[in-house]
Amino acid sequence: MTEQSPALDNLLTESRTFPPSEDFASRANATADWYAKGDEDRDAFWAEQAHRLHWDTEWSQVVDWSDAPFAKWFVGGKLNVAYNCVDRHVEAGHGDQVAIHWVGEPGDTRDLTYADLKREVSKAANALLSLGVSANDRVAIQLQMVPEAIVAMLACARIGALHSVVFGGFSPSALRQRVDDAEAKVVITSDGQYRRGKAAPMKANVDEALEGAESVEKVLVVRRTGDDLDAEVPWTEGRDVWWHELVDGQSEEHTPEAFDSEHPLYILYTSGTTGKPKGILHTSGGYLTQAAYTHNAVFDHKPGEDVYWCTADIGWVTGHSYIVYGPLANRATQVVYEGTPNTPHEGRHWEIVQKYKVSIYYTAPTLIRTFMKWGADIPAKYDLSSLRVLGSVGEPINPEAWMWYRENIGAERCPIVDTWWQTETGAIMISPLPGVTSTKPGSAQRPLPGISAKVVDDKGDEVGKGGGGYLVLDKPWPAMLRGIWGDNERYRDTYWSRFADQGYYFAGDGAKYDADGDVWLLGRVDDVMNISGHRISTTEVESALVSHPTVAEAAVVGATDPTTGQGIVAFVILRGGAEGGGDEAIQELRNHVAKEIGPIAKPRQIMVVPELPKTRSGKIMRRLLRDVAENREVGDVTTLADSSVMDLISSGLKTGGDE
Ligand code: PRX
């Protein structure tokens, strides 16, 4: 075959484009001239964005990159993050505006206005102070999606303590590892959580995690499941305190102190290639500036008019930046939902959209593909006419899933913003602007105004239009991580060593430019396959499979192959009602991929499976599928959301499905 390309081959092409309507464009927050403004004078551009916040002390320098890769933004500036997200809206006369329409899984609801939020956050801040928490201390939070989770985060920010939110579904050992690494002084959790209609214990797991944990002095417990929990809540006298007993009695007055722009705001752990999770560190002024800017520009959010809903969990960065900090800084009214999307029925999200007249909806491709699997007749039963902007985040969105989203949720009217970013970037980096960009299904398209990113080859040279390679960020950005907690060397090694000569941040993702120069994300470079010397992205083959009418979801891996180096093995989930397990149907799918991408990408094998192994944040664990494809014993499954999935796949394969 041809010589091995240095980076990724560019295979899939897409020619559909959807310009914004004139009406949308004429009212849009962000306009086309922002790109030029961002390029011509980046500092002035970011200074203007930072001025959307309230600063107690103005900065003297926009960015100091002299100690790269450790950035300082808005040097010398002082602000209080919680004041910016809560108090200033109340002071401006919006105390009665609903900040949070909270929907519990069992059907209970609670509305919190900005005035309520100010009271709750002030009381919680006073409560933390009474427990001996002060600025720079760390507080671990393991809570499901209840208002107290948001209140607790803002209370930490208000007093300058760092929060480390740990996803509610994480195991005791995962919690313990994070508590120890950050030396958390206080842990905030709940008695139990509702999951798929049942009350499950939470505090009991936290207690197991904290046995012998030296740094922890107090555990603050939100009462959520109460009497619905079968077992008694374990209690350690002297250490454990009920949230309602401590917080409810506190004063509603708390004067926020202004902290330095670079004062640490939070640590959020993300998995690394080695077993030890990385504590990604974010700071205050730059982070809040970019979170608020992107929420305003990318979602076209209008305070007091829109009802916004981001379906993420606060255990992930999306919940931090696009449920807590960005939307609240922008005075959003938002929906926060506690439960799973199919409890008690598969129309739950659409029922909520209809009830609260949600106008901006931001979710993940994995959920969109799940909705596809459940069938378009489900959203069709609800009035979704309030929607005006749809967002996607977390993985590449396959063009067909994008089209399904556009047609069945967005009524072919709502712009879709496919937003690329990472825990490390803190906020959105690459995305269409909904009132400017002609969107293309499957492409994140272009770095936002003020942001710079490039696709480069092995040597760090930018590839041309139609070329594939590695995604790098070549200029510092306000919300960038400031390091890995306690490990500066790992920070340099992980992100800055691959293109050290150029000083680029390497994101770990493969990407390509299409003929128009738009960026397409192709998945993590460790997921890339090498077929007869061609570097083929798993994402492109998955998208080709999902473009077949019978397929709802697909995961593709490269398995060792004696002739081609690696062979493509695909695992597919069929759409609701589709028949497709037979030999003929499998052959048709293989040919379909060959037709869409080229014969080089034709899968060697396709297996029909009932489920795919996913992490709790919805990312497919290809490592496990590779084990199956190469007939190995399946490796560690502890980070799977549902560990029985691998048994399902293996037993299904024994009874056929493989051609
Ligand atoms: O591979 C990219 C993928 O998710 C990674 C970051 O994951 P995490 O830190 O958990 O943050 C997820 C929420 C921001 C990226 O390196 N990713 C995220 N968004 C997209 C994406 N891949 C393609 N398109 C996206 N829109």
XYZ file of C-alpha atoms and ligand atoms in Angstrom:
685
model
C 0.000 0.000 0.000
C 1.048 3.630 0.113
C 3.660 4.945 2.502
C 2.454 5.232 6.083
C 0.996 8.666 6.708
C 2.496 10.509 9.659
C -0.748 11.035 11.437
C -4.333 10.177 10.669
C -5.856 9.469 7.309
C -8.765 11.675 6.409
C -11.503 9.425 5.108
C -15.074 10.350 5.823
C -16.554 13.320 3.970
C -19.611 15.342 4.836
C -21.265 17.907 2.615
C -24.448 18.863 4.485
C -24.430 22.350 6.026
C -27.045 24.296 7.947
C -26.776 28.085 8.212
C -28.533 29.853 11.102
C -31.871 31.469 10.328
C -31.827 35.210 9.699
C -33.923 35.759 12.748
C -31.564 33.823 15.003
C -28.485 35.500 13.520
C -29.906 39.001 13.950
C -30.451 38.496 17.705
C -27.321 36.433 18.430
C -25.030 37.368 21.316
C -21.844 36.536 19.411
C -21.272 37.891 15.929
C -18.822 37.089 13.137
C -16.557 40.073 13.873
C -15.595 38.509 17.217
C -13.158 36.189 15.424
C -11.171 39.103 14.046
C -11.299 40.924 17.379
C -9.919 37.845 19.122
C -7.107 37.481 16.582
C -6.098 41.117 16.360
C -5.772 41.815 20.052
C -6.293 38.768 22.224
C -5.576 40.602 25.449
C -8.143 43.290 24.703
C -10.668 40.630 23.705
C -10.270 38.739 26.982
C -10.213 41.927 29.027
C -13.589 42.798 27.539
C -14.934 39.367 28.464
C -13.525 39.609 31.996
C -15.331 42.927 32.404
C -18.633 41.029 32.255
C -17.756 39.962 35.817
C -17.548 42.022 38.987
C -13.953 42.654 40.131
C -13.173 44.168 43.510
C -9.746 45.106 42.220
C -8.891 45.564 38.549
C -5.983 43.511 37.144
C -2.744 45.065 35.959
C -1.905 42.537 33.233
C -4.219 40.284 31.199
C -1.917 37.276 30.938
C 1.541 36.426 32.201
C 2.983 33.445 30.318
C 6.604 34.034 31.347
C 6.594 30.977 33.613
C 5.073 28.660 30.957
C 3.413 26.184 31.218
C 2.132 27.846 34.401
C -0.119 30.711 33.360
C -1.422 33.665 35.308
C -4.511 35.484 34.046
C -5.771 38.895 35.120
C -2.699 39.396 37.252
C -3.341 41.339 40.437
C -7.120 41.295 39.962
C -9.362 40.324 42.858
C -12.885 38.885 42.847
C -15.196 36.532 44.675
C -16.494 33.777 42.409
C -19.642 33.057 44.462
C -20.521 36.762 44.658
C -20.332 36.840 40.865
C -22.605 33.805 40.544
C -25.192 34.826 43.122
C -25.119 38.107 45.084
C -24.591 40.515 42.241
C -27.756 39.305 40.515
C -29.765 39.859 43.696
C -28.221 43.325 44.119
C -29.177 44.143 40.534
C -32.844 43.447 41.349
C -33.165 39.849 40.118
C -33.607 38.161 43.501
C -36.992 36.765 42.465
C -35.735 35.151 39.282
C -35.608 31.351 39.505
C -32.005 30.142 39.418
C -32.771 26.439 39.694
C -35.853 24.435 38.814
C -34.879 21.251 40.568
C -36.595 17.969 39.638
C -36.069 14.959 41.909
C -36.151 11.497 40.432
C -39.237 10.398 42.404
C -41.116 13.447 41.067
C -40.631 15.949 43.914
C -39.608 19.439 42.806
C -38.051 22.569 44.307
C -37.515 26.022 42.829
C -34.700 28.194 44.148
C -34.590 31.879 43.236
C -31.358 33.871 43.241
C -32.406 35.329 46.610
C -32.891 31.769 47.960
C -29.535 30.745 46.567
C -27.852 33.719 48.237
C -29.350 32.743 51.603
C -28.444 29.067 51.229
C -24.893 29.716 50.058
C -24.294 32.248 52.852
C -25.577 29.811 55.494
C -23.494 26.974 54.082
C -20.414 29.236 54.016
C -20.995 30.093 57.679
C -21.457 26.379 58.431
C -18.145 25.477 56.775
C -16.392 28.245 58.707
C -17.899 26.847 61.931
C -16.362 23.471 61.097
C -12.952 25.104 60.910
C -12.673 25.269 57.111
C -10.692 28.264 55.906
C -9.313 29.581 52.624
C -7.065 27.072 50.808
C -8.473 24.070 52.715
C -9.921 21.239 50.604
C -13.485 19.968 50.860
C -14.486 16.729 49.124
C -18.094 16.579 47.890
C -19.757 13.307 46.952
C -23.371 14.167 46.246
C -25.935 13.292 43.623
C -27.747 16.044 41.707
C -29.442 17.820 44.597
C -29.434 21.621 45.105
C -27.140 21.189 48.115
C -24.391 19.998 45.760
C -24.407 23.355 43.974
C -24.803 25.269 47.240
C -21.838 23.384 48.739
C -19.597 24.171 45.768
C -20.494 27.863 45.873
C -20.039 27.968 49.657
C -16.480 26.667 49.228
C -15.785 29.224 46.515
C -17.204 31.971 48.723
C -14.716 31.317 51.521
C -11.784 30.469 49.244
C -11.733 26.734 50.054
C -11.140 24.308 47.162
C -13.800 21.762 46.369
C -13.048 18.360 44.965
C -16.291 16.887 43.670
C -16.296 13.106 43.375
C -18.948 11.527 41.159
C -21.789 10.015 43.238
C -21.407 6.596 41.640
C -17.711 6.220 42.420
C -16.595 3.400 44.688
C -15.301 3.868 48.231
C -11.724 3.246 47.092
C -11.985 5.871 44.338
C -13.319 8.375 46.877
C -10.587 7.525 49.368
C -7.828 7.952 46.798
C -9.134 11.436 45.989
C -9.664 12.424 49.629
C -6.108 11.385 50.498
C -4.498 13.005 47.482
C -6.101 16.373 48.243
C -5.948 15.902 52.031
C -9.582 16.932 52.353
C -10.555 18.282 55.752
C -14.314 17.948 55.335
C -16.409 15.559 53.234
C -19.964 16.470 52.200
C -22.318 13.671 51.185
C -25.896 12.417 51.620
C -27.599 9.562 53.451
C -28.635 7.918 50.212
C -29.577 8.569 46.599
C -32.451 7.666 44.299
C -31.324 5.716 41.295
C -33.765 4.106 38.844
C -36.631 4.344 41.288
C -34.822 2.925 44.308
C -33.128 4.457 47.333
C -29.507 3.303 47.596
C -27.136 4.047 50.472
C -24.437 6.675 49.995
C -23.193 7.529 53.480
C -22.402 3.853 54.159
C -19.987 3.857 51.189
C -18.452 7.114 52.324
C -17.860 5.638 55.780
C -16.172 2.627 54.240
C -13.987 4.981 52.194
C -13.015 7.125 55.150
C -11.968 4.399 57.562
C -8.633 5.627 58.889
C -8.550 8.674 56.567
C -6.293 11.011 58.506
C -7.068 14.363 56.944
C -10.860 14.199 57.443
C -12.197 16.012 60.508
C -15.902 16.350 59.721
C -18.501 14.718 57.489
C -21.531 16.812 56.600
C -24.559 14.710 55.611
C -27.497 15.914 53.510
C -30.729 14.089 54.299
C -32.210 12.997 50.997
C -33.606 9.472 51.052
C -34.510 9.486 54.788
C -36.975 6.747 55.664
C -36.944 5.315 52.126
C -33.567 3.787 52.879
C -33.828 0.234 54.223
C -30.661 0.281 56.258
C -29.792 2.659 59.083
C -27.352 5.471 58.246
C -24.045 4.675 59.956
C -22.904 7.502 62.189
C -19.607 8.478 63.826
C -20.253 10.720 66.815
C -18.061 13.782 66.914
C -17.242 13.549 63.214
C -20.604 13.389 61.439
C -23.040 16.301 61.277
C -26.435 16.538 59.554
C -26.550 19.320 56.970
C -30.031 20.449 58.095
C -28.990 20.585 61.744
C -25.868 22.611 61.110
C -26.669 24.719 58.039
C -30.302 25.629 58.708
C -29.442 27.380 61.961
C -26.693 29.578 60.498
C -26.902 33.283 59.863
C -28.077 34.290 56.376
C -25.481 37.034 56.336
C -22.008 36.368 55.064
C -19.750 38.979 53.538
C -17.770 37.521 50.642
C -14.076 38.266 50.615
C -12.297 39.130 47.374
C -9.578 36.636 46.432
C -6.709 36.909 44.010
C -7.571 36.062 40.397
C -5.188 33.097 40.647
C -6.616 31.856 43.946
C -7.359 28.117 43.489
C -11.051 27.365 42.941
C -11.214 23.599 42.639
C -9.552 20.283 41.984
C -11.290 17.781 39.735
C -9.826 14.331 39.238
C -9.675 12.803 35.804
C -8.311 9.402 34.921
C -4.815 9.104 33.548
C -2.965 6.437 31.630
C -1.424 5.179 34.843
C -3.729 4.065 37.638
C -3.418 7.250 39.684
C -6.029 9.880 38.806
C -4.816 13.381 38.024
C -6.096 16.217 40.202
C -6.708 18.949 37.637
C -6.348 22.355 39.286
C -8.441 25.355 38.246
C -8.220 28.905 39.568
C -10.659 31.798 39.808
C -10.614 34.839 37.503
C -9.584 33.307 34.174
C -11.722 30.230 34.696
C -14.876 32.181 35.508
C -14.238 34.578 32.627
C -14.058 31.811 30.041
C -16.866 29.707 31.562
C -19.188 32.730 31.466
C -18.015 33.913 28.035
C -18.512 30.527 26.396
C -21.900 29.956 28.034
C -22.995 33.322 26.675
C -21.509 32.982 23.181
C -21.961 29.277 22.421
C -25.471 28.815 23.833
C -26.610 32.355 22.973
C -28.001 32.522 26.477
C -30.331 35.476 27.265
C -30.722 36.040 31.018
C -34.324 36.235 32.168
C -35.622 34.773 28.872
C -34.035 31.383 28.350
C -34.539 28.207 30.356
C -31.316 26.282 30.172
C -30.684 22.603 30.858
C -27.328 20.873 30.903
C -27.884 17.166 31.588
C -24.387 16.488 32.957
C -23.617 15.467 36.527
C -21.698 17.854 38.775
C -19.186 15.025 39.212
C -17.788 15.929 35.759
C -16.255 19.136 34.498
C -19.315 19.820 32.358
C -21.333 20.078 35.564
C -18.773 22.458 37.051
C -18.506 24.842 34.113
C -21.987 24.548 32.572
C -24.280 23.916 35.537
C -22.552 25.878 38.270
C -20.078 28.550 37.220
C -20.883 29.637 33.640
C -24.703 29.675 33.824
C -24.917 31.205 37.298
C -22.386 33.918 36.440
C -24.684 34.712 33.501
C -27.870 34.744 35.603
C -29.403 31.695 33.979
C -32.652 30.010 34.949
C -31.862 26.344 34.692
C -33.276 22.876 35.168
C -31.362 20.461 37.387
C -32.583 16.856 37.246
C -31.625 14.260 39.819
C -32.257 11.019 38.028
C -31.733 8.782 35.037
C -33.335 9.548 31.645
C -35.583 6.468 31.632
C -37.036 6.701 35.145
C -39.928 6.193 35.310
C -40.227 6.222 31.488
C -38.145 6.931 28.391
C -39.823 10.285 27.754
C -38.681 11.825 31.061
C -36.369 14.426 29.533
C -38.966 15.564 26.997
C -41.616 15.773 29.671
C -39.291 18.084 31.632
C -38.497 20.182 28.521
C -42.237 20.576 27.900
C -43.078 21.424 31.513
C -40.364 24.045 32.074
C -40.239 25.302 28.461
C -36.548 24.532 28.203
C -34.993 26.582 25.403
C -31.322 25.478 25.546
C -30.520 21.779 25.969
C -26.934 20.512 26.325
C -26.189 16.798 26.453
C -23.779 14.040 25.374
C -23.694 11.943 22.173
C -24.021 8.736 24.170
C -27.414 9.907 25.399
C -28.476 11.048 21.926
C -27.671 7.582 20.573
C -29.618 6.042 23.450
C -32.613 8.211 22.510
C -32.196 6.961 18.907
C -32.262 3.401 20.175
C -35.444 4.065 22.161
C -37.088 5.492 19.046
C -38.209 8.836 17.608
C -41.836 8.201 18.579
C -40.960 8.982 22.224
C -39.888 12.658 21.855
C -42.633 13.060 19.227
C -45.238 12.762 21.995
C -44.105 15.995 23.692
C -44.209 19.689 22.872
C -40.568 20.625 22.311
C -41.286 23.913 20.556
C -39.605 25.955 23.321
C -36.165 24.612 22.279
C -33.937 26.983 20.299
C -30.324 25.795 20.795
C -29.028 22.225 21.168
C -25.548 21.306 22.388
C -23.350 18.225 22.443
C -20.213 17.416 24.433
C -17.971 14.580 25.558
C -17.129 12.639 22.434
C -17.289 13.042 18.703
C -20.931 13.089 17.649
C -21.540 10.841 14.673
C -23.095 12.759 11.757
C -26.184 10.536 11.808
C -26.726 11.027 15.531
C -26.363 14.769 14.876
C -28.999 14.580 12.118
C -31.308 12.571 14.355
C -30.901 15.207 17.091
C -31.597 17.994 14.615
C -34.687 16.354 13.136
C -36.297 14.713 16.141
C -35.418 17.096 18.965
C -34.607 20.343 17.178
C -37.445 20.196 14.607
C -34.850 21.120 11.935
C -34.891 24.610 13.413
C -32.414 24.680 16.311
C -28.710 25.208 15.677
C -26.591 22.386 17.115
C -23.333 23.350 18.804
C -20.835 20.493 19.018
C -18.499 21.695 21.744
C -14.982 20.302 22.088
C -13.124 20.778 25.344
C -11.654 18.842 28.283
C -11.473 18.797 32.072
C -8.068 20.373 31.537
C -9.247 23.204 29.287
C -11.908 24.149 31.862
C -14.285 25.562 29.274
C -15.338 25.181 25.631
C -12.519 25.696 23.104
C -13.808 24.584 19.698
C -17.439 24.995 18.719
C -19.720 26.644 16.201
C -21.260 30.003 17.145
C -24.995 29.359 16.737
C -25.825 32.703 15.119
C -22.787 32.766 12.834
C -21.631 29.313 11.757
C -23.158 27.182 9.033
C -23.075 23.984 11.051
C -21.951 20.618 9.699
C -23.085 17.329 11.224
C -20.183 15.829 13.169
C -17.741 18.747 13.121
C -16.825 21.013 16.041
C -15.600 23.340 13.270
C -13.518 26.229 14.578
C -11.760 27.494 17.717
C -13.892 30.115 19.447
C -12.982 33.798 19.158
C -10.006 34.392 21.481
C -8.927 30.714 21.318
C -6.240 29.191 19.161
C -5.889 25.509 18.196
C -4.128 23.671 15.374
C -3.966 20.243 13.796
C -0.290 19.293 13.407
C 1.732 16.337 12.141
C 4.309 14.280 14.050
C 6.847 17.084 13.812
C 4.478 19.754 15.028
C 3.925 21.368 11.612
C 0.383 22.362 10.829
C -1.282 20.039 8.316
C -3.148 21.522 5.377
C -6.819 21.375 4.483
C -7.855 17.744 4.099
C -4.986 16.613 6.374
C -5.162 14.715 9.661
C -2.985 14.752 12.765
C -2.856 15.798 16.398
C -4.891 18.527 18.011
C -2.747 21.083 19.884
C -3.476 24.344 21.665
C -0.776 26.774 20.712
C -1.655 29.764 22.890
C -2.589 29.969 26.589
C -6.299 30.425 27.390
C -7.961 31.869 30.516
C -9.616 28.669 31.846
C -6.585 26.450 31.290
C -5.575 24.100 34.077
C -2.860 25.535 36.298
C -1.315 22.160 36.990
C -1.884 18.719 38.478
C -2.435 18.910 42.237
C 0.874 18.217 43.942
C 2.691 17.055 40.797
C 4.185 19.726 38.558
C 6.408 17.247 36.794
C 3.506 15.062 35.755
C 1.800 18.208 34.466
C 4.737 19.052 32.177
C 5.167 15.437 31.094
C 1.543 14.735 30.342
C 0.598 17.839 28.417
C 3.683 19.765 27.347
C 6.381 17.239 26.444
C 5.059 15.864 23.127
C 5.536 19.221 21.357
C 7.952 20.798 23.819
C 9.992 22.538 21.107
C 6.958 24.428 19.905
C 5.521 24.997 23.384
C 2.192 23.416 22.397
C -0.304 21.797 24.753
C -1.133 18.374 23.325
C -4.738 17.428 24.043
C -4.382 13.686 23.341
C -6.956 13.842 20.542
C -6.606 13.099 16.864
C -8.230 15.590 14.505
C -8.407 16.590 10.873
C -9.231 19.596 8.714
C -11.807 19.163 5.983
C -11.639 20.927 2.630
C -13.089 24.109 4.187
C -10.552 24.056 7.016
C -13.127 23.009 9.627
C -11.892 20.835 12.509
C -13.176 17.280 13.006
C -12.319 15.450 16.214
C -11.314 11.854 15.654
C -11.094 10.442 19.171
C -8.140 9.821 21.463
C -4.949 9.022 19.604
C -4.576 5.873 21.691
C -7.778 4.639 19.995
C -6.379 5.031 16.490
C -6.131 1.848 14.395
C -3.372 0.995 11.981
C -4.643 -1.019 9.016
C -2.015 -1.918 6.411
C -0.099 1.210 7.323
C -3.140 3.483 7.246
C -3.951 5.297 10.463
C -7.714 5.108 10.670
C -9.798 6.723 13.373
C -12.292 4.573 15.255
C -14.656 7.544 15.203
C -14.946 7.622 11.416
C -15.758 3.924 11.110
C -18.270 4.221 13.961
C -19.943 7.144 12.224
C -20.155 5.209 8.973
C -21.856 2.340 10.808
C -24.269 4.646 12.612
C -25.224 6.166 9.250
C -26.848 2.823 8.318
C -30.583 2.864 9.114
C -30.448 -0.270 11.271
C -27.637 0.868 13.598
C -28.127 2.957 16.754
C -24.672 2.755 18.227
C -21.274 1.342 17.279
C -17.865 0.844 18.860
C -14.860 -0.019 16.765
C -11.469 -1.381 17.794
C -8.321 -2.529 16.045
C -7.474 -6.185 16.765
C -4.147 -7.799 15.926
C -4.223 -9.220 12.426
C -1.537 -11.413 10.856
C -1.775 -9.787 7.421
C -2.862 -6.205 7.906
C -1.236 -5.455 11.282
C -4.598 -4.647 12.764
C -8.049 -5.608 11.598
C -11.199 -3.585 12.243
C -13.650 -5.215 14.626
C -16.996 -3.514 15.179
C -19.590 -3.962 17.894
C -23.016 -2.601 17.010
C -26.311 -2.013 18.779
C -29.318 -2.069 16.483
C -32.047 0.559 16.494
C -35.331 -0.249 18.209
C -37.210 -2.793 16.070
C -34.403 -3.365 13.536
C -33.507 -6.913 12.505
C -29.903 -7.298 11.560
C -28.077 -10.123 13.278
C -28.074 -12.456 10.250
C -25.131 -13.093 7.916
C -26.649 -11.145 5.082
C -27.339 -8.100 7.214
C -23.774 -8.154 8.589
C -22.406 -8.371 5.057
C -24.512 -5.387 4.108
C -23.103 -3.374 7.008
C -19.530 -4.223 6.007
C -20.248 -3.113 2.459
C -21.931 0.008 3.727
C -18.739 1.064 5.551
C -16.678 0.301 2.455
C -18.985 2.493 0.423
C -19.014 5.377 2.932
C -15.288 5.480 3.684
C -13.435 3.171 1.321
C -12.537 -0.522 1.142
C -9.594 -0.021 3.516
C -12.051 0.668 6.341
C -14.287 -2.360 5.769
C -14.586 -4.131 9.142
C -13.098 -7.594 9.348
C -15.828 -8.601 11.793
C -19.082 -7.087 13.016
C -20.762 -8.328 16.155
C -24.278 -7.375 17.187
C -24.437 -6.752 20.940
C -27.159 -5.633 23.350
C -25.003 -3.026 25.167
C -21.580 -1.401 25.002
C -19.159 -1.069 27.914
C -19.080 2.562 29.024
C -17.527 4.527 31.827
C -19.863 6.444 34.068
C -19.304 9.572 32.010
C -20.453 7.711 28.908
C -17.141 7.044 27.161
C -16.820 3.663 25.476
C -14.093 1.485 27.030
C -12.497 0.183 23.858
C -9.768 -1.545 25.854
C -12.315 -4.140 27.018
C -13.703 -4.637 23.528
C -10.169 -5.142 22.272
C -9.830 -7.950 24.816
C -12.951 -9.585 23.374
C -11.833 -9.010 19.778
C -8.463 -10.593 20.483
C -9.999 -13.477 22.470
C -8.308 -12.471 25.700
C -9.599 -12.583 29.206
C -11.445 -9.298 29.771
C -9.406 -6.833 31.872
C -10.326 -4.580 34.791
C -14.004 -3.576 34.644
C -14.222 -1.537 37.852
C -14.723 1.820 36.136
C -17.669 0.578 34.050
C -21.047 2.133 34.813
C -22.563 -1.367 34.625
C -20.087 -4.190 35.052
C -22.509 -6.883 33.862
C -22.312 -5.490 30.311
C -19.175 -7.464 29.509
C -20.876 -10.712 30.549
C -23.779 -9.860 28.271
C -21.444 -9.241 25.356
C -19.372 -12.369 25.914
C -22.384 -14.653 26.320
C -24.072 -13.108 23.259
C -20.963 -13.799 21.203
C -20.837 -17.434 22.203
C -24.307 -17.915 20.767
C -23.531 -16.285 17.431
C -23.550 -12.787 16.010
C -19.980 -13.174 14.823
C -19.779 -13.843 11.104
O -11.447 13.122 23.479
C -12.083 14.362 23.711
C -13.502 14.103 24.164
O -13.468 14.089 25.576
C -12.139 14.359 26.040
C -12.190 15.157 27.319
O -12.878 14.413 28.294
P -13.226 15.043 29.702
O -12.004 15.662 30.278
O -13.908 13.969 30.467
O -14.232 16.191 29.411
C -15.464 15.906 28.827
C -16.312 17.156 28.815
C -15.660 18.338 28.258
C -11.486 15.077 24.901
O -10.072 14.988 24.959
N -14.410 15.160 23.715
C -15.028 16.095 24.477
N -15.867 16.848 23.722
C -15.769 16.396 22.458
C -14.837 15.330 22.457
N -14.504 14.693 21.314
C -15.095 15.089 20.181
N -16.001 16.091 20.112
C -16.377 16.767 21.226
N -17.292 17.729 21.131
